[in-house]
Short mmCIF file of C-alpha atoms in Angstrom, two decimals:
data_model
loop_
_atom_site.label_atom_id
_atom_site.label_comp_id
_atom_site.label_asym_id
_atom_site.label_seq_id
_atom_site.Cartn_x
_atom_site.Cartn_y
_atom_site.Cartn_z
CA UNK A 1214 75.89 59.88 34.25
CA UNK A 1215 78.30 61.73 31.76
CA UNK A 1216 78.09 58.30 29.63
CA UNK A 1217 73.95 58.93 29.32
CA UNK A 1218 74.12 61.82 28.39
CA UNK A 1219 77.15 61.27 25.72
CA UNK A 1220 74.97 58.64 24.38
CA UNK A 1221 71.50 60.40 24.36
CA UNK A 1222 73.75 62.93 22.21
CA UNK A 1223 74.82 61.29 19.52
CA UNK A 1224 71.64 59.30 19.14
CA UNK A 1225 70.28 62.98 17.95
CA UNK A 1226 72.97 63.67 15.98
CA UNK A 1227 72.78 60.83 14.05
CA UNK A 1228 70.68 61.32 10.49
CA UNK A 1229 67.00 60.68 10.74
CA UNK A 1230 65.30 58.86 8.11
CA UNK A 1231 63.05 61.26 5.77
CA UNK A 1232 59.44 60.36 4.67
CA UNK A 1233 58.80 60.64 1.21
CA UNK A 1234 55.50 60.65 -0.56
CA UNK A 1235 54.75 58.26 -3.37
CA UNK A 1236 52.34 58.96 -6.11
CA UNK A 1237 49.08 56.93 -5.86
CA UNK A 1238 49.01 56.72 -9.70
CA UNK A 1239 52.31 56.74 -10.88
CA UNK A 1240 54.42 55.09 -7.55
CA UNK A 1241 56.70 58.09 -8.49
CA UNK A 1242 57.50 61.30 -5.81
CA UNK A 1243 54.95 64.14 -6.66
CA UNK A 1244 58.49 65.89 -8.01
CA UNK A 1245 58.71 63.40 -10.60
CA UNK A 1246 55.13 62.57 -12.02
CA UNK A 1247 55.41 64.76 -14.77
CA UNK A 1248 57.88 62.42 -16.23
CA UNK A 1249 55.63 59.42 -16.37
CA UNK A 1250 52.48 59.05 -18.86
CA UNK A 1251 50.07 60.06 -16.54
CA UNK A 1252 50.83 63.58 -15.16
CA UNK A 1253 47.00 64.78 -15.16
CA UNK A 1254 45.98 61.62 -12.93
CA UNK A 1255 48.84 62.72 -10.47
CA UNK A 1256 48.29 66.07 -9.91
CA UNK A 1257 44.47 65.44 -9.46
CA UNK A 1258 45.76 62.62 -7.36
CA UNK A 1259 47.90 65.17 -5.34
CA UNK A 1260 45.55 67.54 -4.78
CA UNK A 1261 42.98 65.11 -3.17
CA UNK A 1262 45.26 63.28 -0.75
CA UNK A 1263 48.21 65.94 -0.15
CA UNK A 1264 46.79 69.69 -0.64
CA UNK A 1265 50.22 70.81 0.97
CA UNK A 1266 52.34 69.72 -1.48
CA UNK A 1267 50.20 70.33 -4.55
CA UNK A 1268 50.04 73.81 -3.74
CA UNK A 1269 54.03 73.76 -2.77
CA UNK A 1270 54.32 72.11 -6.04
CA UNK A 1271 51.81 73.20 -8.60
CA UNK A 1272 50.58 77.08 -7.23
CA UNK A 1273 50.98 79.96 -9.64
CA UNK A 1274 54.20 81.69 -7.92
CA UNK A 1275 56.01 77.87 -7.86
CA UNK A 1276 55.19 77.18 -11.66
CA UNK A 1277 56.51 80.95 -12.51
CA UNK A 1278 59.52 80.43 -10.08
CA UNK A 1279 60.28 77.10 -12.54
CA UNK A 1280 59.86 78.82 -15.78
CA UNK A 1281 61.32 81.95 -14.89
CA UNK A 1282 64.77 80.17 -14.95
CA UNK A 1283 64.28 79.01 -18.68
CA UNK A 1284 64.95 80.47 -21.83
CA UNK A 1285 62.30 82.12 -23.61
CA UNK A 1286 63.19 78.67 -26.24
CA UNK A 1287 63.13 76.19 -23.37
CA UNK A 1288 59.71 77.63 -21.85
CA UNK A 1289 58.46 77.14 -24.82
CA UNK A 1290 60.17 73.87 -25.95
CA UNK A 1291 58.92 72.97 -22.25
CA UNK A 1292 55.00 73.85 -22.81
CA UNK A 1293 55.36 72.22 -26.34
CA UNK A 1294 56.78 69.01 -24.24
CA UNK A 1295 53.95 69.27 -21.93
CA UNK A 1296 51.28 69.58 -24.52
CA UNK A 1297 52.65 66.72 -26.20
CA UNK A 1298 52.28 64.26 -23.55
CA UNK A 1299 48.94 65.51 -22.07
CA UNK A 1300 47.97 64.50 -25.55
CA UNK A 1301 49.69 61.15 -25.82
CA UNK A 1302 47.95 60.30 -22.55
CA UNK A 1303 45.19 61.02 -23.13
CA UNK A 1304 44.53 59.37 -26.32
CA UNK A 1305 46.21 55.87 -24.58
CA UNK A 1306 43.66 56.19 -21.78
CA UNK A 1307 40.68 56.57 -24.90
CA UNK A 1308 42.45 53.56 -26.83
CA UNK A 1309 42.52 51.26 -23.40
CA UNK A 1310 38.65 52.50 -22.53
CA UNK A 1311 37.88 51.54 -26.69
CA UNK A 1312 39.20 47.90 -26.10
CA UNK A 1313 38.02 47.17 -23.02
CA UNK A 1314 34.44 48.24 -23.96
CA UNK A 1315 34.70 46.11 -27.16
CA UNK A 1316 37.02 43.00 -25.46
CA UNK A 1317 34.18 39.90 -25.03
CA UNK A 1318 34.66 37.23 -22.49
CA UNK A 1319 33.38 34.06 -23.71
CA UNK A 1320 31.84 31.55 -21.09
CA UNK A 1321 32.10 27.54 -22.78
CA UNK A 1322 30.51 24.94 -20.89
CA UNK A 1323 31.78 21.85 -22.09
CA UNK A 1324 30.75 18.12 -21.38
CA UNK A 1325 33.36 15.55 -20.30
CA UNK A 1326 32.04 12.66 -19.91
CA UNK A 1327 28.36 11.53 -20.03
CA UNK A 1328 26.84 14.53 -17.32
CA UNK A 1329 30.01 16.06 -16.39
CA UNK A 1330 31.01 19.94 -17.54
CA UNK A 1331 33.47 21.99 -17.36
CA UNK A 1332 33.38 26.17 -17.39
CA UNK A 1333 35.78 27.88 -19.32
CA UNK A 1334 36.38 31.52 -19.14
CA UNK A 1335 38.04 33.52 -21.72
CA UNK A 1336 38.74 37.12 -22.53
CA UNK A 1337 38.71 38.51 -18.70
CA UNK A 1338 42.53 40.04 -19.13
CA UNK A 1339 41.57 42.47 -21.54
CA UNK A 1340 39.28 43.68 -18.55
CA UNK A 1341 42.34 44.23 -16.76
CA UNK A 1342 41.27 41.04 -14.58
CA UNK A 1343 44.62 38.92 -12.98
CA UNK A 1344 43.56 35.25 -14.14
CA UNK A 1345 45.31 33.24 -11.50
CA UNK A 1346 43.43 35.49 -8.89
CA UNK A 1347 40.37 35.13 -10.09
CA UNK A 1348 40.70 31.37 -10.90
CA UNK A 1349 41.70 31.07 -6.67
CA UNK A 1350 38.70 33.05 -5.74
CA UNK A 1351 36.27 31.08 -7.98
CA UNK A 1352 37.44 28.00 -6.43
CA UNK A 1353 36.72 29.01 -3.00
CA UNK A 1354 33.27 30.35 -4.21
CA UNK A 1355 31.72 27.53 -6.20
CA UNK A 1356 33.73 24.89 -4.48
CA UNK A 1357 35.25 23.04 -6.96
CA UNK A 1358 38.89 22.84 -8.68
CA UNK A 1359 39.72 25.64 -11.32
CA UNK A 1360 43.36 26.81 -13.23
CA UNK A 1361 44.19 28.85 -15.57
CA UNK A 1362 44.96 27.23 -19.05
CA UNK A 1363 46.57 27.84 -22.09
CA UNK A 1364 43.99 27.48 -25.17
CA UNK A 1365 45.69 26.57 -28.57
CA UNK A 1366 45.02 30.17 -29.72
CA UNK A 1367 48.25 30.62 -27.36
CA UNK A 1368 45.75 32.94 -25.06
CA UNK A 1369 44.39 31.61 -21.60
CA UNK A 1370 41.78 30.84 -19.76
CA UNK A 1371 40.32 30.34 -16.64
CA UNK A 1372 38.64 26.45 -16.24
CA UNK A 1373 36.53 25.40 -13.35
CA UNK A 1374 35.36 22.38 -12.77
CA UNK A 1375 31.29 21.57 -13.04
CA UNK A 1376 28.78 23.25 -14.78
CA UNK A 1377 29.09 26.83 -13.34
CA UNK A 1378 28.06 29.51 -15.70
CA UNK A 1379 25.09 30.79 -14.96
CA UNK A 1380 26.87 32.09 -11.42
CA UNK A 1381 30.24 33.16 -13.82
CA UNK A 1382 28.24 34.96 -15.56
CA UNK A 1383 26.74 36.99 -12.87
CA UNK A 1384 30.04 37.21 -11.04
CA UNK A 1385 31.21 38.65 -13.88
CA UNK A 1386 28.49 41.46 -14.57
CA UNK A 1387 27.88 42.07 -10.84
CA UNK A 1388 31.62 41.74 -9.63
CA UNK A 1389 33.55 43.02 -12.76
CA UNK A 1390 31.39 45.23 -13.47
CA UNK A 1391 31.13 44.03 -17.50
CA UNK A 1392 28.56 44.95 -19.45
CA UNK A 1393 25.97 41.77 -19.94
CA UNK A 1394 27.08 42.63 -24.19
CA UNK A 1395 30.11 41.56 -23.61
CA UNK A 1396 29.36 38.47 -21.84
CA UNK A 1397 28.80 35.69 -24.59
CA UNK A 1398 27.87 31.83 -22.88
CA UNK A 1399 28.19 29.44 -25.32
CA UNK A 1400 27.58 25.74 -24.93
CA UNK A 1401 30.63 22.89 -26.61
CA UNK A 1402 29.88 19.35 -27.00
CA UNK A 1403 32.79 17.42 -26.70
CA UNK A 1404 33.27 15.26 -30.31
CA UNK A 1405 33.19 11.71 -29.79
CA UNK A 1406 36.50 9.62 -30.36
CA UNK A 1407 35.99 7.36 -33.35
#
């Protein structure tokens, strides 16, 4: 019996493992988001999911508690820091909304052989789209083969077998969520050898 108990106390004694929170935005701890680009997503972030700790972390008496041990030059080298990046990220998040509402994806059907097509799909990465995923799930869906290609511009592109664009097209306004302007189907005939 002295041997159970002996063991029951060291198995409390030993060091218990700690949970830490991860940013949803970032992948950082809440502690560190400010150091990454996106320190307004975070905090709103925080504040939805953890109230606790955005109020431990970002209420008016802990934000005075921080800047009361600064200098008068560091607070303000600090709020001059701050400023900065609030700035930067914000006008990276307007550049990536810009290109992605401008970024076309182009839909080719192009014959093979006599009545055979193929669909190829460029321009979905600037959408933020992962091609090989989206090449896998449009093989399930239609049925038919599809990869992801590299065109001689050195991009890529997603090709699926058969003629397939009509239902590409409204995968990739209903899915995607594209606008149908930035949706171009074109049709290629393939040149005949000589």
């Amino acid at each position: 019996m002295a041997s159970e108990t002996g063991a029951t106390e060291t198995a409390s004694s030993e060091p218990q493992a700690r949970h830490v929170v991860y940013c949803g935005v970032c992948t950082l701890p809440p502690e560190y988001c400010e150091f990454g680009g996106t320190a307004k997503k975070c905090k709103d972030w925080l504040e939805k999911n953890h109230p606790d700790l955005h109020e431990k972390l970002y209420s008016e008496e802990a934000v005075a508690a921080t800047l009361s041990t600064l200098s008068l030059e560091a607070q303000k080298r600090a709020a001059k820091d701050s400023q900065k990046k609030e700035a930067k990220a914000a006008a990276a998040e307007a550049k990536a909304a810009e290109t992605k509402a401008q970024a076309q994806i182009l839909i080719k059907r192009v014959e093979r052989n006599k009545r055979k097509y193929v669909t190829a799909v460029s321009g979905l990465e600037a959408h933020g789209m992962d091609l090989k995923k989206v090449a896998k799930e449009w093989g399930k869906k239609f049925a038919t083969g599809s990869s992801v290609t590299k065109t001689a511009s050195g991009g890529e592109e997603v090709v699926v077998q058969g003629d397939n664009s009509d239902e590409i097209f409204d995968w990739v306004v209903d899915v995607a969520g594209v606008p149908e302007a930035n949706v171009d189907c074109i049709e290629d005939k393939k040149k005949k050898g000589a």
